[in-house]
Structure formats: C-alpha cells, structure tokens
C-alpha cells in the first residue's frame, strides 16, 4: 500500500523482517535469486500473469511456506501431534526471504515465531524499503501466557 501512495509515502518508516526482492541491494542474494526463479516459473506454468515476485504477499507466502515445510520435514511423521511438536520447537535463521540474521523461533510456551525485525524507510523514487537499523528483537512472552492478555487471549 505504501508504494501506491507515491511521493506522499517518502520516508515512511516500518518494521520488516523480509528482504524486498525488487530492491537492488538484494537482487543478487542467493535466496532472492532462487525465489525469483521459482515464482516466475510457477506464474508461467499456471499462466498467471498477476503473480509477481515483487508482491509483498507472495514474499510473505514464500517465507511462511518455507517455515512450514521445514517443520513438516522435521516432524518425523505427518500427524497433527508430530507437526504441532515440530512447529513449537521451530528455530530457523535462513527462512525464505528473511533478512540475514533474522531468527524464527518458537517454543512450547511462546508460539510467536517472528520477534525480530529491522526498521526500514520507504524511498518513493525506487519504490523500495531500505534498512535503517540493525535487527531489533522484542521480548519473549512470560511462561504461562498465550497472548497479549494472558491465557485465552
């Protein structure tokens, strides 16, 4: 949505944990190259000209699918309990298009996997976000809580 605002969005700050594949800074990153190749092949195979590798929803979907397939692979069996156990012990540092150093980690007492991000700034000329800060982390949840207002949400 920020890109649609054009010049009015110049300098807007946001939190991000995923690389922008349209940003020249990341175009040669190995995970971005693989992502672009796979998404472009997928879009062509499906005759789907609207599927763009630059679409943030596609970037997010790619990254979440990577995390999920890793959990399935580590589950040992494809059962609900094995998958839940694998998802609740997820610990990945190179998922999808995550920035280098971003860690996706869950535990049985803290299921929130994305607790790291960088502050990024929008450049309306290039229509890309550029990192402003190093990676910052939010604190983990205290044991026994399951959401912002404790057990039961």
PDB file of C-alpha atoms in Angstrom:
ATOM      1  CA  UNK A   1       0.000   0.000   0.000  1.00  0.00           C
ATOM      2  CA  UNK A   2       2.867   2.371   0.725  1.00  0.00           C
ATOM      3  CA  UNK A   3       4.051   2.100  -2.870  1.00  0.00           C
ATOM      4  CA  UNK A   4       0.639   3.207  -4.121  1.00  0.00           C
ATOM      5  CA  UNK A   5       0.953   6.430  -2.117  1.00  0.00           C
ATOM      6  CA  UNK A   6       3.889   7.504  -4.288  1.00  0.00           C
ATOM      7  CA  UNK A   7       5.723  10.645  -3.181  1.00  0.00           C
ATOM      8  CA  UNK A   8       3.380  11.069  -0.203  1.00  0.00           C
ATOM      9  CA  UNK A   9       4.974   7.970   1.355  1.00  0.00           C
ATOM     10  CA  UNK A  10       8.561   9.218   1.028  1.00  0.00           C
ATOM     11  CA  UNK A  11      10.477   8.416   4.216  1.00  0.00           C
ATOM     12  CA  UNK A  12       7.741   6.339   5.844  1.00  0.00           C
ATOM     13  CA  UNK A  13       9.238   4.029   8.480  1.00  0.00           C
ATOM     14  CA  UNK A  14       8.093   0.466   9.022  1.00  0.00           C
ATOM     15  CA  UNK A  15       9.245  -2.720  10.699  1.00  0.00           C
ATOM     16  CA  UNK A  16      10.279  -5.524   8.353  1.00  0.00           C
ATOM     17  CA  UNK A  17      11.964  -8.880   8.620  1.00  0.00           C
ATOM     18  CA  UNK A  18      11.864  -9.817   4.933  1.00  0.00           C
ATOM     19  CA  UNK A  19      14.045  -8.652   2.062  1.00  0.00           C
ATOM     20  CA  UNK A  20      12.366  -6.676  -0.711  1.00  0.00           C
ATOM     21  CA  UNK A  21      13.205  -8.657  -3.869  1.00  0.00           C
ATOM     22  CA  UNK A  22      12.805  -5.534  -6.012  1.00  0.00           C
ATOM     23  CA  UNK A  23      15.466  -3.673  -4.024  1.00  0.00           C
ATOM     24  CA  UNK A  24      18.782  -3.602  -5.928  1.00  0.00           C
ATOM     25  CA  UNK A  25      20.571  -4.271  -2.623  1.00  0.00           C
ATOM     26  CA  UNK A  26      19.130  -7.799  -2.529  1.00  0.00           C
ATOM     27  CA  UNK A  27      18.819  -8.714  -6.222  1.00  0.00           C
ATOM     28  CA  UNK A  28      21.961 -10.886  -6.165  1.00  0.00           C
ATOM     29  CA  UNK A  29      21.261 -12.564  -2.822  1.00  0.00           C
ATOM     30  CA  UNK A  30      21.144 -16.366  -3.403  1.00  0.00           C
ATOM     31  CA  UNK A  31      17.752 -16.781  -1.700  1.00  0.00           C
ATOM     32  CA  UNK A  32      16.292 -13.878  -3.716  1.00  0.00           C
ATOM     33  CA  UNK A  33      17.618 -15.338  -6.980  1.00  0.00           C
ATOM     34  CA  UNK A  34      16.094 -18.746  -6.180  1.00  0.00           C
ATOM     35  CA  UNK A  35      12.813 -17.136  -5.103  1.00  0.00           C
ATOM     36  CA  UNK A  36      12.542 -15.075  -8.304  1.00  0.00           C
ATOM     37  CA  UNK A  37      13.288 -18.085 -10.496  1.00  0.00           C
ATOM     38  CA  UNK A  38      10.746 -20.322  -8.731  1.00  0.00           C
ATOM     39  CA  UNK A  39       7.954 -17.719  -8.608  1.00  0.00           C
ATOM     40  CA  UNK A  40       8.447 -16.709 -12.236  1.00  0.00           C
ATOM     41  CA  UNK A  41       8.378 -20.383 -13.291  1.00  0.00           C
ATOM     42  CA  UNK A  42       5.277 -21.019 -11.164  1.00  0.00           C
ATOM     43  CA  UNK A  43       3.476 -17.982 -12.600  1.00  0.00           C
ATOM     44  CA  UNK A  44       4.353 -19.027 -16.168  1.00  0.00           C
ATOM     45  CA  UNK A  45       3.328 -22.658 -15.576  1.00  0.00           C
ATOM     46  CA  UNK A  46      -0.039 -21.526 -14.251  1.00  0.00           C
ATOM     47  CA  UNK A  47      -0.408 -18.886 -16.957  1.00  0.00           C
ATOM     48  CA  UNK A  48      -0.906 -16.412 -14.125  1.00  0.00           C
ATOM     49  CA  UNK A  49       0.454 -13.029 -15.220  1.00  0.00           C
ATOM     50  CA  UNK A  50      -0.740 -11.387 -11.984  1.00  0.00           C
ATOM     51  CA  UNK A  51       1.646 -13.381  -9.772  1.00  0.00           C
ATOM     52  CA  UNK A  52       4.547 -11.016  -9.261  1.00  0.00           C
ATOM     53  CA  UNK A  53       7.713 -11.879  -7.349  1.00  0.00           C
ATOM     54  CA  UNK A  54       7.730  -8.253  -6.174  1.00  0.00           C
ATOM     55  CA  UNK A  55       4.324  -8.617  -4.469  1.00  0.00           C
ATOM     56  CA  UNK A  56       4.854  -8.495  -0.668  1.00  0.00           C
ATOM     57  CA  UNK A  57       2.099 -11.089  -0.206  1.00  0.00           C
ATOM     58  CA  UNK A  58       3.998 -13.523  -2.426  1.00  0.00           C
ATOM     59  CA  UNK A  59       7.204 -12.805  -0.459  1.00  0.00           C
ATOM     60  CA  UNK A  60       5.416 -13.489   2.830  1.00  0.00           C
ATOM     61  CA  UNK A  61       3.718 -16.624   1.481  1.00  0.00           C
ATOM     62  CA  UNK A  62       7.056 -17.961   0.204  1.00  0.00           C
ATOM     63  CA  UNK A  63       8.682 -17.413   3.589  1.00  0.00           C
ATOM     64  CA  UNK A  64       5.810 -18.940   5.584  1.00  0.00           C
ATOM     65  CA  UNK A  65       5.740 -21.942   3.227  1.00  0.00           C
ATOM     66  CA  UNK A  66       9.482 -22.406   3.785  1.00  0.00           C
ATOM     67  CA  UNK A  67       8.975 -22.411   7.557  1.00  0.00           C
ATOM     68  CA  UNK A  68       6.065 -24.850   7.294  1.00  0.00           C
ATOM     69  CA  UNK A  69       7.884 -27.286   5.001  1.00  0.00           C
ATOM     70  CA  UNK A  70      10.849 -27.301   7.388  1.00  0.00           C
ATOM     71  CA  UNK A  71       8.510 -28.144  10.262  1.00  0.00           C
ATOM     72  CA  UNK A  72       6.922 -30.952   8.232  1.00  0.00           C
ATOM     73  CA  UNK A  73      10.379 -32.321   7.361  1.00  0.00           C
ATOM     74  CA  UNK A  74      11.476 -32.312  10.999  1.00  0.00           C
ATOM     75  CA  UNK A  75       8.183 -33.755  12.306  1.00  0.00           C
ATOM     76  CA  UNK A  76       9.184 -37.323  11.513  1.00  0.00           C
ATOM     77  CA  UNK A  77       5.601 -38.224  10.629  1.00  0.00           C
ATOM     78  CA  UNK A  78       2.674 -36.396   9.159  1.00  0.00           C
ATOM     79  CA  UNK A  79       0.379 -36.402  12.159  1.00  0.00           C
ATOM     80  CA  UNK A  80      -1.161 -33.499  13.998  1.00  0.00           C
ATOM     81  CA  UNK A  81       0.802 -34.122  17.191  1.00  0.00           C
ATOM     82  CA  UNK A  82       4.140 -34.524  15.386  1.00  0.00           C
ATOM     83  CA  UNK A  83       3.552 -31.372  13.344  1.00  0.00           C
ATOM     84  CA  UNK A  84       2.480 -29.361  16.403  1.00  0.00           C
ATOM     85  CA  UNK A  85       5.617 -30.508  18.238  1.00  0.00           C
ATOM     86  CA  UNK A  86       7.821 -29.573  15.267  1.00  0.00           C
ATOM     87  CA  UNK A  87       6.166 -26.158  14.917  1.00  0.00           C
ATOM     88  CA  UNK A  88       6.527 -25.461  18.640  1.00  0.00           C
ATOM     89  CA  UNK A  89      10.268 -26.126  18.502  1.00  0.00           C
ATOM     90  CA  UNK A  90      10.982 -24.280  15.261  1.00  0.00           C
ATOM     91  CA  UNK A  91      14.335 -22.490  15.143  1.00  0.00           C
ATOM     92  CA  UNK A  92      15.342 -21.197  11.694  1.00  0.00           C
ATOM     93  CA  UNK A  93      17.713 -18.396  10.677  1.00  0.00           C
ATOM     94  CA  UNK A  94      17.596 -18.574   6.882  1.00  0.00           C
ATOM     95  CA  UNK A  95      13.895 -18.853   6.064  1.00  0.00           C
ATOM     96  CA  UNK A  96      12.535 -17.674   2.738  1.00  0.00           C
ATOM     97  CA  UNK A  97      13.457 -14.051   2.170  1.00  0.00           C
ATOM     98  CA  UNK A  98      14.175 -13.169   5.790  1.00  0.00           C
ATOM     99  CA  UNK A  99      16.994 -10.677   6.305  1.00  0.00           C
ATOM    100  CA  UNK A 100      20.299 -12.291   7.208  1.00  0.00           C
ATOM    101  CA  UNK A 101      20.311 -12.731  10.979  1.00  0.00           C
ATOM    102  CA  UNK A 102      16.537 -12.863  11.432  1.00  0.00           C
ATOM    103  CA  UNK A 103      15.640 -15.827  13.609  1.00  0.00           C
ATOM    104  CA  UNK A 104      12.236 -17.512  13.558  1.00  0.00           C
ATOM    105  CA  UNK A 105      11.914 -19.401  16.805  1.00  0.00           C
ATOM    106  CA  UNK A 106       9.015 -20.921  18.716  1.00  0.00           C
ATOM    107  CA  UNK A 107       8.854 -22.800  21.986  1.00  0.00           C
ATOM    108  CA  UNK A 108       6.029 -24.726  23.629  1.00  0.00           C
ATOM    109  CA  UNK A 109       5.422 -21.729  25.931  1.00  0.00           C
ATOM    110  CA  UNK A 110       5.945 -18.982  23.320  1.00  0.00           C
ATOM    111  CA  UNK A 111       4.494 -19.783  19.905  1.00  0.00           C
ATOM    112  CA  UNK A 112       5.260 -16.369  18.358  1.00  0.00           C
ATOM    113  CA  UNK A 113       7.972 -17.142  15.799  1.00  0.00           C
ATOM    114  CA  UNK A 114       8.708 -13.635  14.500  1.00  0.00           C
ATOM    115  CA  UNK A 115      10.210 -11.490  17.242  1.00  0.00           C
ATOM    116  CA  UNK A 116      12.880  -9.749  15.185  1.00  0.00           C
ATOM    117  CA  UNK A 117      12.757  -7.011  12.563  1.00  0.00           C
ATOM    118  CA  UNK A 118      14.596  -4.030  11.195  1.00  0.00           C
ATOM    119  CA  UNK A 119      13.296  -0.519  10.854  1.00  0.00           C
ATOM    120  CA  UNK A 120      13.109   0.255   7.137  1.00  0.00           C
ATOM    121  CA  UNK A 121      12.500   3.523   5.265  1.00  0.00           C
ATOM    122  CA  UNK A 122      10.471   3.851   2.060  1.00  0.00           C
ATOM    123  CA  UNK A 123      12.109   5.512  -0.944  1.00  0.00           C
ATOM    124  CA  UNK A 124       9.381   6.736  -3.303  1.00  0.00           C
ATOM    125  CA  UNK A 125      11.790   7.115  -6.240  1.00  0.00           C
ATOM    126  CA  UNK A 126      12.874   3.456  -6.258  1.00  0.00           C
ATOM    127  CA  UNK A 127       9.624   2.259  -4.590  1.00  0.00           C
ATOM    128  CA  UNK A 128      11.663   0.120  -2.204  1.00  0.00           C
ATOM    129  CA  UNK A 129      12.317  -0.103   1.526  1.00  0.00           C
ATOM    130  CA  UNK A 130      15.887   0.214   2.752  1.00  0.00           C
ATOM    131  CA  UNK A 131      17.106  -0.920   6.180  1.00  0.00           C
ATOM    132  CA  UNK A 132      17.674   1.882   8.701  1.00  0.00           C
ATOM    133  CA  UNK A 133      18.572  -0.097  11.818  1.00  0.00           C
ATOM    134  CA  UNK A 134      20.228  -3.379  12.633  1.00  0.00           C
ATOM    135  CA  UNK A 135      17.963  -6.223  13.698  1.00  0.00           C
ATOM    136  CA  UNK A 136      15.981  -5.493  16.855  1.00  0.00           C
ATOM    137  CA  UNK A 137      14.175  -8.059  18.989  1.00  0.00           C
ATOM    138  CA  UNK A 138      11.012  -7.944  21.050  1.00  0.00           C
ATOM    139  CA  UNK A 139      10.969  -9.756  24.379  1.00  0.00           C
ATOM    140  CA  UNK A 140       9.623 -13.267  24.606  1.00  0.00           C
ATOM    141  CA  UNK A 141       6.352 -13.913  26.379  1.00  0.00           C
ATOM    142  CA  UNK A 142       6.490 -14.840  30.051  1.00  0.00           C
ATOM    143  CA  UNK A 143       5.830 -18.517  30.676  1.00  0.00           C
ATOM    144  CA  UNK A 144       2.126 -19.311  31.081  1.00  0.00           C
ATOM    145  CA  UNK A 145       0.817 -16.579  28.791  1.00  0.00           C
ATOM    146  CA  UNK A 146      -0.632 -17.174  25.362  1.00  0.00           C
ATOM    147  CA  UNK A 147      -1.355 -13.715  24.033  1.00  0.00           C
ATOM    148  CA  UNK A 148      -1.476 -10.022  24.847  1.00  0.00           C
ATOM    149  CA  UNK A 149      -3.922 -10.529  27.711  1.00  0.00           C
ATOM    150  CA  UNK A 150      -2.689 -13.877  29.022  1.00  0.00           C
ATOM    151  CA  UNK A 151      -4.297 -17.309  28.745  1.00  0.00           C
ATOM    152  CA  UNK A 152      -7.310 -17.350  26.483  1.00  0.00           C
ATOM    153  CA  UNK A 153      -6.357 -14.074  24.707  1.00  0.00           C
TER     154      UNK A 153
END
